[in-house]
Amino acid sequence: MRESAGESAGAAEGASCVVRRVGIVTEAGADGVTAEIGDKTLRLPRDKVAANVAAGDAIVWTGSIWAASERADRGTSNMRKA
């Protein structure tokens, strides 16, 4: 199943539609991160972002916090943490 920001699963792929929000962190600081999410650049407060997120990481919305993507969406630098 193909997933990306703003895209939902088709009815033939499952019983429910799920939108998976992903982004790329362009800047990280003590007060939060700047990320490209969809076609927008947003400033996310630190309390809504996992502590281990750094610039260059792909992030995904878990429903309560932006966390580094384990799937390395969009081919980002998440592999550097291995």
Short mmCIF file of N, CA, C and O in Angstrom, two decimals:
data_model
loop_
_atom_site.label_atom_id
_atom_site.label_comp_id
_atom_site.label_asym_id
_atom_site.label_seq_id
_atom_site.Cartn_x
_atom_site.Cartn_y
_atom_site.Cartn_z
N MET A 1 0.84 -1.18 0.00
CA MET A 1 0.00 0.00 0.00
C MET A 1 0.88 1.24 0.00
O MET A 1 1.78 1.36 0.80
N ARG A 2 0.63 2.17 -0.91
CA ARG A 2 1.39 3.40 -1.00
C ARG A 2 0.81 4.42 -0.05
O ARG A 2 -0.39 4.64 -0.01
N GLU A 3 1.65 5.06 0.77
CA GLU A 3 1.19 6.04 1.73
C GLU A 3 2.03 7.30 1.61
O GLU A 3 3.23 7.22 1.42
N SER A 4 1.40 8.46 1.73
CA SER A 4 2.12 9.72 1.75
C SER A 4 1.25 10.77 2.38
O SER A 4 0.09 10.52 2.70
N ALA A 5 1.80 11.96 2.57
CA ALA A 5 1.04 13.05 3.18
C ALA A 5 -0.22 13.32 2.38
O ALA A 5 -0.18 13.48 1.17
N GLY A 6 -1.36 13.32 3.07
CA GLY A 6 -2.61 13.65 2.43
C GLY A 6 -3.21 12.56 1.57
O GLY A 6 -4.19 12.77 0.90
N GLU A 7 -2.66 11.38 1.56
CA GLU A 7 -3.16 10.30 0.73
C GLU A 7 -3.82 9.26 1.62
O GLU A 7 -3.36 8.96 2.70
N SER A 8 -4.92 8.68 1.15
CA SER A 8 -5.61 7.68 1.96
C SER A 8 -5.66 6.36 1.21
O SER A 8 -5.55 6.30 0.00
N ALA A 9 -5.83 5.31 1.98
CA ALA A 9 -5.91 3.97 1.39
C ALA A 9 -7.25 3.81 0.69
O ALA A 9 -8.27 4.32 1.13
N GLY A 10 -7.24 3.10 -0.41
CA GLY A 10 -8.48 2.86 -1.15
C GLY A 10 -9.35 1.84 -0.45
O GLY A 10 -8.89 1.05 0.37
N ALA A 11 -10.61 1.82 -0.77
CA ALA A 11 -11.56 0.92 -0.13
C ALA A 11 -11.19 -0.54 -0.37
O ALA A 11 -11.42 -1.39 0.47
N ALA A 12 -10.60 -0.83 -1.53
CA ALA A 12 -10.24 -2.21 -1.84
C ALA A 12 -9.04 -2.69 -1.03
O ALA A 12 -8.81 -3.88 -0.91
N GLU A 13 -8.30 -1.77 -0.42
CA GLU A 13 -7.10 -2.14 0.32
C GLU A 13 -7.36 -2.43 1.79
O GLU A 13 -6.49 -2.91 2.49
N GLY A 14 -8.52 -2.08 2.30
CA GLY A 14 -8.79 -2.33 3.71
C GLY A 14 -10.15 -1.80 4.10
O GLY A 14 -10.81 -1.11 3.32
N ALA A 15 -10.54 -2.08 5.31
CA ALA A 15 -11.86 -1.71 5.78
C ALA A 15 -11.95 -0.24 6.19
O ALA A 15 -13.02 0.32 6.25
N SER A 16 -10.80 0.38 6.50
CA SER A 16 -10.84 1.77 6.93
C SER A 16 -9.81 2.60 6.18
O SER A 16 -8.79 2.09 5.73
N CYS A 17 -10.10 3.88 6.04
CA CYS A 17 -9.16 4.80 5.40
C CYS A 17 -8.23 5.37 6.46
O CYS A 17 -8.67 5.77 7.53
N VAL A 18 -6.96 5.43 6.14
CA VAL A 18 -5.98 5.97 7.06
C VAL A 18 -5.15 7.00 6.31
O VAL A 18 -4.60 6.69 5.26
N VAL A 19 -5.05 8.19 6.85
CA VAL A 19 -4.19 9.21 6.28
C VAL A 19 -2.91 9.22 7.08
O VAL A 19 -2.94 9.32 8.30
N ARG A 20 -1.80 9.09 6.39
CA ARG A 20 -0.50 9.06 7.07
C ARG A 20 0.21 10.36 6.78
O ARG A 20 0.57 10.64 5.64
N ARG A 21 0.39 11.20 7.80
CA ARG A 21 1.05 12.49 7.62
C ARG A 21 2.54 12.33 7.86
O ARG A 21 2.96 11.87 8.91
N VAL A 22 3.32 12.70 6.86
CA VAL A 22 4.78 12.63 6.97
C VAL A 22 5.39 13.96 6.57
O VAL A 22 4.77 14.76 5.86
N GLY A 23 6.59 14.20 7.04
CA GLY A 23 7.29 15.43 6.71
C GLY A 23 8.79 15.22 6.80
O GLY A 23 9.27 14.15 7.19
N ILE A 24 9.53 16.27 6.44
CA ILE A 24 10.98 16.27 6.52
C ILE A 24 11.41 17.43 7.40
O ILE A 24 11.01 18.57 7.17
N VAL A 25 12.23 17.16 8.41
CA VAL A 25 12.73 18.20 9.30
C VAL A 25 13.84 18.97 8.60
O VAL A 25 14.81 18.37 8.14
N THR A 26 13.68 20.28 8.50
CA THR A 26 14.70 21.11 7.86
C THR A 26 15.58 21.82 8.88
O THR A 26 16.70 22.21 8.57
N GLU A 27 15.07 21.98 10.10
CA GLU A 27 15.82 22.65 11.16
C GLU A 27 15.30 22.16 12.51
O GLU A 27 14.11 21.99 12.69
N ALA A 28 16.21 21.92 13.45
CA ALA A 28 15.82 21.49 14.78
C ALA A 28 16.51 22.36 15.82
O ALA A 28 17.68 22.70 15.69
N GLY A 29 15.77 22.73 16.86
CA GLY A 29 16.31 23.55 17.94
C GLY A 29 15.66 23.19 19.26
O GLY A 29 14.79 22.32 19.32
N ALA A 30 16.08 23.86 20.30
CA ALA A 30 15.57 23.57 21.64
C ALA A 30 14.08 23.88 21.78
O ALA A 30 13.38 23.24 22.57
N ASP A 31 13.59 24.84 21.00
CA ASP A 31 12.19 25.24 21.12
C ASP A 31 11.26 24.53 20.14
O ASP A 31 10.06 24.68 20.20
N GLY A 32 11.82 23.74 19.21
CA GLY A 32 10.99 23.02 18.26
C GLY A 32 11.73 22.73 16.97
O GLY A 32 12.95 22.88 16.90
N VAL A 33 10.99 22.32 15.96
CA VAL A 33 11.58 22.02 14.66
C VAL A 33 10.80 22.70 13.56
O VAL A 33 9.62 23.02 13.71
N THR A 34 11.47 22.94 12.44
CA THR A 34 10.82 23.40 11.23
C THR A 34 10.79 22.21 10.29
O THR A 34 11.79 21.50 10.15
N ALA A 35 9.63 21.95 9.70
CA ALA A 35 9.49 20.78 8.85
C ALA A 35 8.65 21.10 7.63
O ALA A 35 7.74 21.93 7.69
N GLU A 36 8.98 20.45 6.53
CA GLU A 36 8.17 20.52 5.32
C GLU A 36 7.17 19.37 5.39
O GLU A 36 7.56 18.20 5.40
N ILE A 37 5.90 19.71 5.46
CA ILE A 37 4.84 18.72 5.57
C ILE A 37 3.85 19.00 4.45
O ILE A 37 3.23 20.06 4.42
N GLY A 38 3.76 18.05 3.53
CA GLY A 38 2.96 18.29 2.34
C GLY A 38 3.60 19.41 1.55
O GLY A 38 4.79 19.39 1.28
N ASP A 39 2.84 20.43 1.24
CA ASP A 39 3.38 21.56 0.49
C ASP A 39 3.60 22.79 1.37
O ASP A 39 3.70 23.90 0.88
N LYS A 40 3.66 22.58 2.69
CA LYS A 40 3.82 23.70 3.63
C LYS A 40 5.06 23.52 4.49
O LYS A 40 5.48 22.41 4.77
N THR A 41 5.62 24.64 4.92
CA THR A 41 6.70 24.64 5.91
C THR A 41 6.09 25.09 7.22
O THR A 41 5.49 26.17 7.30
N LEU A 42 6.20 24.24 8.24
CA LEU A 42 5.58 24.51 9.54
C LEU A 42 6.61 24.51 10.66
O LEU A 42 7.58 23.74 10.62
N ARG A 43 6.38 25.33 11.68
CA ARG A 43 7.19 25.30 12.90
C ARG A 43 6.41 24.48 13.91
O ARG A 43 5.27 24.78 14.24
N LEU A 44 7.01 23.39 14.40
CA LEU A 44 6.37 22.49 15.35
C LEU A 44 6.99 22.69 16.73
O LEU A 44 8.21 22.63 16.87
N PRO A 45 6.18 22.91 17.76
CA PRO A 45 6.73 23.10 19.11
C PRO A 45 7.40 21.82 19.61
O PRO A 45 6.98 20.71 19.28
N ARG A 46 8.44 21.97 20.41
CA ARG A 46 9.22 20.84 20.90
C ARG A 46 8.36 19.82 21.64
O ARG A 46 8.61 18.61 21.53
N ASP A 47 7.32 20.24 22.35
CA ASP A 47 6.50 19.28 23.08
C ASP A 47 5.63 18.41 22.16
O ASP A 47 5.01 17.46 22.61
N LYS A 48 5.61 18.70 20.86
CA LYS A 48 4.87 17.89 19.90
C LYS A 48 5.80 17.07 19.00
O LYS A 48 5.36 16.45 18.04
N VAL A 49 7.11 17.07 19.34
CA VAL A 49 8.11 16.38 18.54
C VAL A 49 8.96 15.50 19.44
O VAL A 49 9.39 15.94 20.51
N ALA A 50 9.21 14.26 19.03
CA ALA A 50 10.05 13.34 19.81
C ALA A 50 11.44 13.94 20.01
O ALA A 50 11.98 14.63 19.13
N ALA A 51 12.04 13.68 21.16
CA ALA A 51 13.33 14.26 21.53
C ALA A 51 14.47 13.88 20.58
O ALA A 51 15.40 14.64 20.40
N ASN A 52 14.39 12.71 19.94
CA ASN A 52 15.49 12.24 19.09
C ASN A 52 15.42 12.74 17.66
O ASN A 52 16.28 12.41 16.85
N VAL A 53 14.44 13.57 17.31
CA VAL A 53 14.29 14.06 15.95
C VAL A 53 15.34 15.13 15.66
O VAL A 53 15.57 16.03 16.46
N ALA A 54 16.00 15.02 14.49
CA ALA A 54 17.05 15.96 14.09
C ALA A 54 16.80 16.43 12.66
O ALA A 54 16.02 15.83 11.92
N ALA A 55 17.49 17.49 12.27
CA ALA A 55 17.39 18.00 10.90
C ALA A 55 17.74 16.89 9.91
O ALA A 55 18.68 16.12 10.12
N GLY A 56 16.96 16.78 8.85
CA GLY A 56 17.16 15.75 7.84
C GLY A 56 16.32 14.50 8.05
O GLY A 56 16.20 13.68 7.15
N ASP A 57 15.72 14.36 9.23
CA ASP A 57 14.89 13.19 9.52
C ASP A 57 13.54 13.27 8.83
O ASP A 57 12.95 14.35 8.71
N ALA A 58 13.03 12.13 8.42
CA ALA A 58 11.63 12.01 8.04
C ALA A 58 10.86 11.85 9.34
O ALA A 58 11.30 11.15 10.26
N ILE A 59 9.72 12.52 9.45
CA ILE A 59 8.90 12.41 10.64
C ILE A 59 7.49 11.99 10.24
O ILE A 59 7.04 12.23 9.12
N VAL A 60 6.81 11.36 11.17
CA VAL A 60 5.45 10.89 10.94
C VAL A 60 4.60 11.25 12.17
O VAL A 60 5.09 11.18 13.31
N TRP A 61 3.36 11.65 11.94
CA TRP A 61 2.44 11.99 13.03
C TRP A 61 1.85 10.71 13.59
O TRP A 61 1.28 9.90 12.87
N THR A 62 2.01 10.47 14.89
CA THR A 62 1.53 9.26 15.53
C THR A 62 0.12 9.41 16.09
O THR A 62 -0.46 8.46 16.57
N GLY A 63 -0.41 10.61 16.04
CA GLY A 63 -1.70 10.90 16.64
C GLY A 63 -1.55 11.76 17.87
O GLY A 63 -2.49 12.39 18.33
N SER A 64 -0.33 11.81 18.41
CA SER A 64 -0.07 12.65 19.58
C SER A 64 1.27 13.37 19.51
O SER A 64 1.48 14.35 20.22
N ILE A 65 2.18 12.88 18.66
CA ILE A 65 3.51 13.48 18.57
C ILE A 65 4.12 13.19 17.20
O ILE A 65 3.77 12.20 16.56
N TRP A 66 5.01 14.06 16.73
CA TRP A 66 5.78 13.82 15.51
C TRP A 66 7.00 13.01 15.92
O TRP A 66 7.77 13.43 16.78
N ALA A 67 7.19 11.85 15.32
CA ALA A 67 8.31 10.97 15.66
C ALA A 67 9.11 10.66 14.41
O ALA A 67 8.58 10.70 13.29
N ALA A 68 10.40 10.33 14.59
CA ALA A 68 11.23 9.92 13.46
C ALA A 68 10.62 8.68 12.84
O ALA A 68 10.21 7.76 13.54
N SER A 69 10.54 8.66 11.53
CA SER A 69 9.95 7.54 10.82
C SER A 69 10.89 6.35 10.83
O SER A 69 12.06 6.47 10.46
N GLU A 70 10.39 5.21 11.23
CA GLU A 70 11.19 3.98 11.21
C GLU A 70 11.33 3.43 9.81
O GLU A 70 12.23 2.66 9.53
N ARG A 71 10.45 3.87 8.90
CA ARG A 71 10.46 3.38 7.52
C ARG A 71 11.34 4.22 6.62
O ARG A 71 11.45 3.94 5.45
N ALA A 72 11.95 5.28 7.15
CA ALA A 72 12.81 6.18 6.37
C ALA A 72 12.09 6.71 5.15
O ALA A 72 12.59 6.69 4.04
N ASP A 73 10.84 7.17 5.35
CA ASP A 73 10.05 7.76 4.27
C ASP A 73 10.85 8.83 3.55
O ASP A 73 11.59 9.59 4.16
N ARG A 74 10.68 8.88 2.25
CA ARG A 74 11.30 9.87 1.38
C ARG A 74 12.82 9.77 1.35
O ARG A 74 13.49 10.71 0.99
N GLY A 75 13.41 8.68 1.79
CA GLY A 75 14.85 8.47 1.64
C GLY A 75 15.70 9.44 2.43
O GLY A 75 16.70 9.92 1.94
N THR A 76 15.34 9.73 3.65
CA THR A 76 16.08 10.70 4.43
C THR A 76 17.17 10.07 5.26
O THR A 76 17.44 8.89 5.18
N SER A 77 17.76 10.86 6.12
CA SER A 77 18.94 10.45 6.86
C SER A 77 18.65 9.61 8.10
O SER A 77 19.52 9.46 8.93
N ASN A 78 17.46 9.06 8.24
CA ASN A 78 17.17 8.24 9.42
C ASN A 78 18.13 7.06 9.53
O ASN A 78 18.36 6.57 10.62
N MET A 79 18.67 6.62 8.43
CA MET A 79 19.59 5.47 8.46
C MET A 79 20.88 5.82 9.19
O MET A 79 21.58 4.95 9.64
N ARG A 80 21.19 7.11 9.36
CA ARG A 80 22.42 7.50 10.06
C ARG A 80 22.39 7.11 11.53
O ARG A 80 23.40 7.06 12.18
N LYS A 81 21.21 6.85 12.07
CA LYS A 81 21.06 6.53 13.48
C LYS A 81 21.36 5.06 13.78
O LYS A 81 21.48 4.66 14.91
N ALA A 82 21.43 4.24 12.75
CA ALA A 82 21.63 2.80 12.93
C ALA A 82 23.03 2.48 13.39
O ALA A 82 23.95 3.20 13.23
#
